[in-house]
Amino acid sequence: MLDFPSSYTPIKSMRDQGELLLLKLFNEVMEPGILGFFHQMRLLPLSVALALCLSACSRMEAQDANDDENHAGYVPVLSGGAGYVHNVNGGVTSLEPQINPVLLVPFGSHVLLESRAEFIGFYQREHQTSGPFTGKVFKNVDYAQVDWLANTHVMVSAGKYLLPFGLYNERLAPVWIRNLLDQPTDSNIGVGTSGAGDGLMLRGVAVEKPSYTLQYSAYFSARSNINQLQAARTAGYDASIFLTHPRLEIGTSYQRFLQDHQTNSVAAYVSWQPPAVPLDLKAEYDYTYSGNGYWLETAYNFEKLPIPSFLQRLQAVGRMQQFFPLNGGGNGLPGVNTQRFDFGLNYYFRDNLRFMSSYGRTFSSQRDANVWNLGLTYRFVLPLWPERKK
């Protein structure tokens, strides 16, 4: 699962690299202002998991040395995506350029350091509908974690990780992945205060058969107000079954918010890509203290239609959604009943480069509004080490 193709021989042993990584992280933790946080043991799960990963690196070093003749090594990779979004919502225009780099650093075949950052510019006219465009660039670390593949059924992740709730936060949020540029209204449910957790997460495949697969994720997050490590105290799980032949996934998520006003959040979702048709169907229902809602999205690629080849690169997307507030809404959710319909048309110049467009209409008691989006997304993968000469 974490066995990445590689192209170099490490200068240091995996143990030395792991010790340097652990020492660097501990030095950052011991900076002024964070010492008290560490003494309160809120980073104990992260420290334990890093120690386990370091121990695993030491045990695997001898094995990887013996296997060195059979592979090219393990190479760090810089991946991610970039995009530009031109949005007009109710007559107010916003410009949103962004880049989301993803860093992958493998230590052998069982340990991976991974992180994703985002740099998003947000610019609007000074008087919303008139005047020059003004704004700023927002910077954030989405996640920074160490993954240890203990065996074929368990992977331990420690650090700042994305909360595995529903379909969107962990799977579809990046602009180069999702089929529509705007996220569903209820995608804020189950993502805590920052969309991420600080602590430990266990995940893996519980059962794998030719006809189906059962996957799970379970996590606990500590509360943190540290810059770029913000997280709420939460615990939860995600589980789903994937039926191999129909390519159908059915899953559920649960989260308990453990600070301030303690609440429960639940989600149920389905994802289906039928083998015979280039169709992608996704649907989700979410519930929390502030409200509940659902969305249904379908995307169809024109690749099998009897049309000219350049038109076969088109993709049509549609989404309908509704949200019903409870207890006044809030926490990033509407305070009134809201409905929205979206239709999009995307064009793939290449697999990693596409033009996106969509039109949506929002209906609520506050106002009805048209929403227009135009955008361009690009996906990149860059190895960070030259190929090893055999």
CSV table of C-alpha atoms in Angstrom, one decimal, residues 145-365:
chain,number,residue,atom,x,y,z
A,145,GLN,CA,1.4,12.9,9.7
A,146,VAL,CA,3.6,9.8,9.9
A,147,ASP,CA,2.0,6.6,8.7
A,148,TRP,CA,3.2,3.2,9.8
A,149,LEU,CA,1.9,0.2,7.9
A,150,ALA,CA,2.0,-2.4,10.7
A,151,ASN,CA,0.5,-5.2,8.6
A,152,THR,CA,-2.1,-5.8,5.8
A,153,HIS,CA,-4.9,-4.8,8.2
A,154,VAL,CA,-3.6,-2.0,10.3
A,155,MET,CA,-2.0,1.4,9.6
A,156,VAL,CA,-1.2,3.8,12.4
A,157,SER,CA,-1.2,7.5,11.6
A,158,ALA,CA,0.1,10.1,14.1
A,159,GLY,CA,0.2,13.9,13.9
A,160,LYS,CA,-2.3,16.2,12.2
A,161,TYR,CA,-4.6,14.2,10.0
A,162,LEU,CA,-7.8,14.9,8.0
A,163,LEU,CA,-10.9,13.8,9.8
A,164,PRO,CA,-12.4,10.8,8.0
A,165,PHE,CA,-16.1,11.9,8.0
A,166,GLY,CA,-18.3,11.2,5.1
A,167,LEU,CA,-17.1,11.5,1.5
A,168,TYR,CA,-15.9,15.1,1.2
A,169,ASN,CA,-13.4,16.2,3.8
A,170,GLU,CA,-10.8,13.4,3.2
A,171,ARG,CA,-11.5,12.3,-0.3
A,172,LEU,CA,-13.0,15.1,-2.5
A,173,ALA,CA,-12.0,18.4,-1.0
A,174,PRO,CA,-8.9,19.2,-3.2
A,175,VAL,CA,-9.9,21.4,-6.1
A,176,TRP,CA,-8.2,19.0,-8.6
A,177,ILE,CA,-10.3,16.1,-7.5
A,178,ARG,CA,-13.9,17.3,-7.0
A,179,ASN,CA,-16.3,17.5,-10.0
A,180,LEU,CA,-17.8,20.8,-9.0
A,181,LEU,CA,-15.9,23.8,-7.7
A,182,ASP,CA,-18.2,24.5,-4.8
A,183,GLN,CA,-18.5,22.1,-1.9
A,184,PRO,CA,-21.9,20.8,-0.6
A,185,THR,CA,-23.6,23.0,2.0
A,186,ASP,CA,-23.4,20.4,4.7
A,187,SER,CA,-19.7,19.5,4.1
A,188,ASN,CA,-18.9,21.4,7.3
A,189,ILE,CA,-20.6,18.8,9.4
A,190,GLY,CA,-18.2,16.4,11.2
A,191,VAL,CA,-15.0,18.3,10.5
A,192,GLY,CA,-14.6,19.9,13.9
A,193,THR,CA,-13.0,23.4,13.9
A,194,SER,CA,-10.3,22.9,11.3
A,195,GLY,CA,-11.2,19.8,9.3
A,196,ALA,CA,-8.3,18.0,11.0
A,197,GLY,CA,-7.4,16.2,14.2
A,198,ASP,CA,-4.2,16.1,16.3
A,199,GLY,CA,-3.4,12.7,17.7
A,200,LEU,CA,-3.7,9.1,16.6
A,201,MET,CA,-5.7,7.3,13.9
A,202,LEU,CA,-6.0,3.6,13.1
A,203,ARG,CA,-7.2,2.5,9.7
A,204,GLY,CA,-7.1,-0.4,7.3
A,205,VAL,CA,-8.9,-3.2,5.6
A,206,ALA,CA,-10.6,-5.4,8.1
A,207,VAL,CA,-11.8,-8.0,5.6
A,208,GLU,CA,-10.8,-8.5,2.0
A,209,LYS,CA,-12.6,-11.0,-0.2
A,210,PRO,CA,-12.9,-11.3,-4.0
A,211,SER,CA,-16.5,-10.0,-3.9
A,212,TYR,CA,-16.2,-7.3,-1.2
A,213,THR,CA,-13.9,-5.3,1.1
A,214,LEU,CA,-14.5,-3.9,4.6
A,215,GLN,CA,-12.5,-0.8,5.5
A,216,TYR,CA,-12.4,1.2,8.8
A,217,SER,CA,-10.9,4.3,10.4
A,218,ALA,CA,-10.9,5.2,14.1
A,219,TYR,CA,-9.4,8.2,15.7
A,220,PHE,CA,-8.9,10.4,18.8
A,221,SER,CA,-7.9,14.0,18.6
A,222,ALA,CA,-6.7,16.3,21.3
A,223,ARG,CA,-7.6,20.0,21.6
A,224,SER,CA,-5.0,22.4,20.2
A,225,ASN,CA,-4.8,26.1,19.5
A,226,ILE,CA,-1.2,26.0,18.2
A,227,ASN,CA,-0.7,27.8,14.9
A,228,GLN,CA,-1.1,25.4,12.0
A,229,LEU,CA,-2.0,22.6,14.4
A,230,GLN,CA,-5.5,23.8,15.3
A,231,ALA,CA,-7.9,20.9,16.2
A,232,ALA,CA,-10.8,20.1,18.5
A,233,ARG,CA,-11.1,17.4,21.0
A,234,THR,CA,-13.0,14.7,19.1
A,235,ALA,CA,-13.3,11.0,18.7
A,236,GLY,CA,-15.0,9.0,15.9
A,237,TYR,CA,-14.9,6.4,13.2
A,238,ASP,CA,-15.7,5.7,9.6
A,239,ALA,CA,-16.5,2.3,8.1
A,240,SER,CA,-17.7,1.1,4.7
A,241,ILE,CA,-18.2,-1.9,2.5
A,242,PHE,CA,-17.1,-1.9,-1.1
A,243,LEU,CA,-18.8,-4.4,-3.4
A,244,THR,CA,-16.2,-5.3,-6.1
A,245,HIS,CA,-18.3,-6.4,-9.1
A,246,PRO,CA,-20.9,-3.5,-9.1
A,247,ARG,CA,-18.2,-1.1,-7.8
A,248,LEU,CA,-20.5,0.1,-5.1
A,249,GLU,CA,-19.4,1.5,-1.7
A,250,ILE,CA,-21.8,2.1,1.2
A,251,GLY,CA,-20.5,3.7,4.4
A,252,THR,CA,-21.2,5.5,7.6
A,253,SER,CA,-19.3,7.9,9.9
A,254,TYR,CA,-19.7,9.0,13.5
A,255,GLN,CA,-18.1,11.7,15.5
A,256,ARG,CA,-18.3,12.8,19.1
A,257,PHE,CA,-17.4,16.5,19.8
A,258,LEU,CA,-15.8,16.3,23.3
A,259,GLN,CA,-15.3,20.0,24.2
A,260,ASP,CA,-17.6,22.9,25.1
A,261,HIS,CA,-21.1,21.9,24.0
A,262,GLN,CA,-20.6,18.2,23.4
A,263,THR,CA,-22.5,16.9,20.3
A,264,ASN,CA,-22.8,13.9,18.0
A,265,SER,CA,-22.5,14.0,14.2
A,266,VAL,CA,-23.4,11.1,11.9
A,267,ALA,CA,-23.2,10.5,8.1
A,268,ALA,CA,-24.3,7.9,5.7
A,269,TYR,CA,-23.0,7.8,2.1
A,270,VAL,CA,-22.9,5.8,-1.1
A,271,SER,CA,-20.5,5.9,-4.0
A,272,TRP,CA,-21.1,4.0,-7.3
A,273,GLN,CA,-19.1,3.7,-10.5
A,274,PRO,CA,-20.9,1.1,-12.6
A,275,PRO,CA,-18.4,-0.9,-14.8
A,276,ALA,CA,-20.4,-0.7,-18.0
A,277,VAL,CA,-21.1,3.1,-17.9
A,278,PRO,CA,-18.7,6.0,-17.4
A,279,LEU,CA,-20.9,7.3,-14.5
A,280,ASP,CA,-19.9,8.5,-11.1
A,281,LEU,CA,-22.7,8.7,-8.6
A,282,LYS,CA,-22.3,9.9,-5.0
A,283,ALA,CA,-24.8,10.7,-2.3
A,284,GLU,CA,-24.6,11.6,1.4
A,285,TYR,CA,-26.8,12.5,4.4
A,286,ASP,CA,-25.4,14.3,7.4
A,287,TYR,CA,-26.8,15.1,10.8
A,288,THR,CA,-25.5,17.2,13.7
A,289,TYR,CA,-26.8,19.5,16.5
A,290,SER,CA,-26.8,22.5,14.1
A,291,GLY,CA,-28.8,20.8,11.3
A,292,ASN,CA,-29.1,18.1,8.8
A,293,GLY,CA,-28.9,17.8,5.0
A,294,TYR,CA,-28.2,15.7,2.0
A,295,TRP,CA,-26.7,16.0,-1.4
A,296,LEU,CA,-26.8,13.9,-4.5
A,297,GLU,CA,-24.2,14.3,-7.3
A,298,THR,CA,-23.7,12.5,-10.6
A,299,ALA,CA,-21.0,12.9,-13.2
A,300,TYR,CA,-21.0,11.4,-16.7
A,301,ASN,CA,-18.0,11.2,-19.1
A,302,PHE,CA,-18.7,11.4,-22.8
A,303,GLU,CA,-15.8,9.0,-23.6
A,304,LYS,CA,-18.1,6.2,-24.9
A,305,LEU,CA,-20.5,8.4,-27.0
A,306,PRO,CA,-20.4,8.1,-30.8
A,307,ILE,CA,-19.1,11.7,-31.2
A,308,PRO,CA,-15.9,13.3,-32.4
A,309,SER,CA,-12.9,12.4,-30.2
A,310,PHE,CA,-12.3,16.0,-29.0
A,311,LEU,CA,-15.9,16.0,-27.6
A,312,GLN,CA,-15.3,12.7,-25.8
A,313,ARG,CA,-13.2,14.7,-23.3
A,314,LEU,CA,-16.3,16.4,-21.9
A,315,GLN,CA,-17.9,15.6,-18.5
A,316,ALA,CA,-21.4,16.6,-17.4
A,317,VAL,CA,-22.0,17.1,-13.7
A,318,GLY,CA,-25.2,17.7,-11.7
A,319,ARG,CA,-25.9,18.1,-8.0
A,320,MET,CA,-29.0,18.7,-5.9
A,321,GLN,CA,-28.9,19.4,-2.2
A,322,GLN,CA,-31.0,20.6,0.8
A,323,PHE,CA,-30.2,21.7,4.3
A,324,PHE,CA,-32.5,22.0,7.3
A,325,PRO,CA,-31.1,24.0,10.3
A,326,LEU,CA,-31.7,22.9,13.9
A,327,ASN,CA,-31.1,25.0,17.0
A,328,GLY,CA,-30.4,28.1,14.9
A,329,GLY,CA,-27.8,26.6,12.6
A,330,GLY,CA,-24.3,28.1,12.8
A,331,ASN,CA,-20.9,26.5,12.8
A,332,GLY,CA,-20.5,27.3,9.1
A,333,LEU,CA,-24.0,26.1,8.3
A,334,PRO,CA,-27.0,28.1,7.1
A,335,GLY,CA,-29.6,29.4,9.6
A,336,VAL,CA,-32.5,28.9,7.3
A,337,ASN,CA,-33.8,26.1,5.0
A,338,THR,CA,-31.7,26.1,1.9
A,339,GLN,CA,-31.9,24.3,-1.4
A,340,ARG,CA,-29.5,24.4,-4.3
A,341,PHE,CA,-29.2,22.9,-7.8
A,342,ASP,CA,-25.9,22.9,-9.8
A,343,PHE,CA,-25.1,21.9,-13.3
A,344,GLY,CA,-21.5,21.7,-14.6
A,345,LEU,CA,-19.6,21.0,-17.8
A,346,ASN,CA,-15.9,20.1,-17.6
A,347,TYR,CA,-13.4,19.5,-20.3
A,348,TYR,CA,-10.2,17.4,-19.9
A,349,PHE,CA,-7.3,18.6,-22.0
A,350,ARG,CA,-5.3,15.8,-20.4
A,351,ASP,CA,-5.9,13.6,-17.4
A,352,ASN,CA,-4.2,16.1,-15.2
A,353,LEU,CA,-5.5,19.4,-16.8
A,354,ARG,CA,-9.1,20.4,-17.1
A,355,PHE,CA,-11.4,23.4,-17.6
A,356,MET,CA,-14.4,23.6,-15.2
A,357,SER,CA,-17.6,25.5,-15.5
A,358,SER,CA,-20.9,25.4,-13.6
A,359,TYR,CA,-24.2,27.2,-12.9
A,360,GLY,CA,-26.1,26.9,-9.7
A,361,ARG,CA,-29.3,28.4,-8.2
A,362,THR,CA,-29.7,28.8,-4.4
A,363,PHE,CA,-33.2,29.0,-2.9
A,364,SER,CA,-33.8,30.2,0.7
A,365,SER,CA,-36.1,32.5,2.7
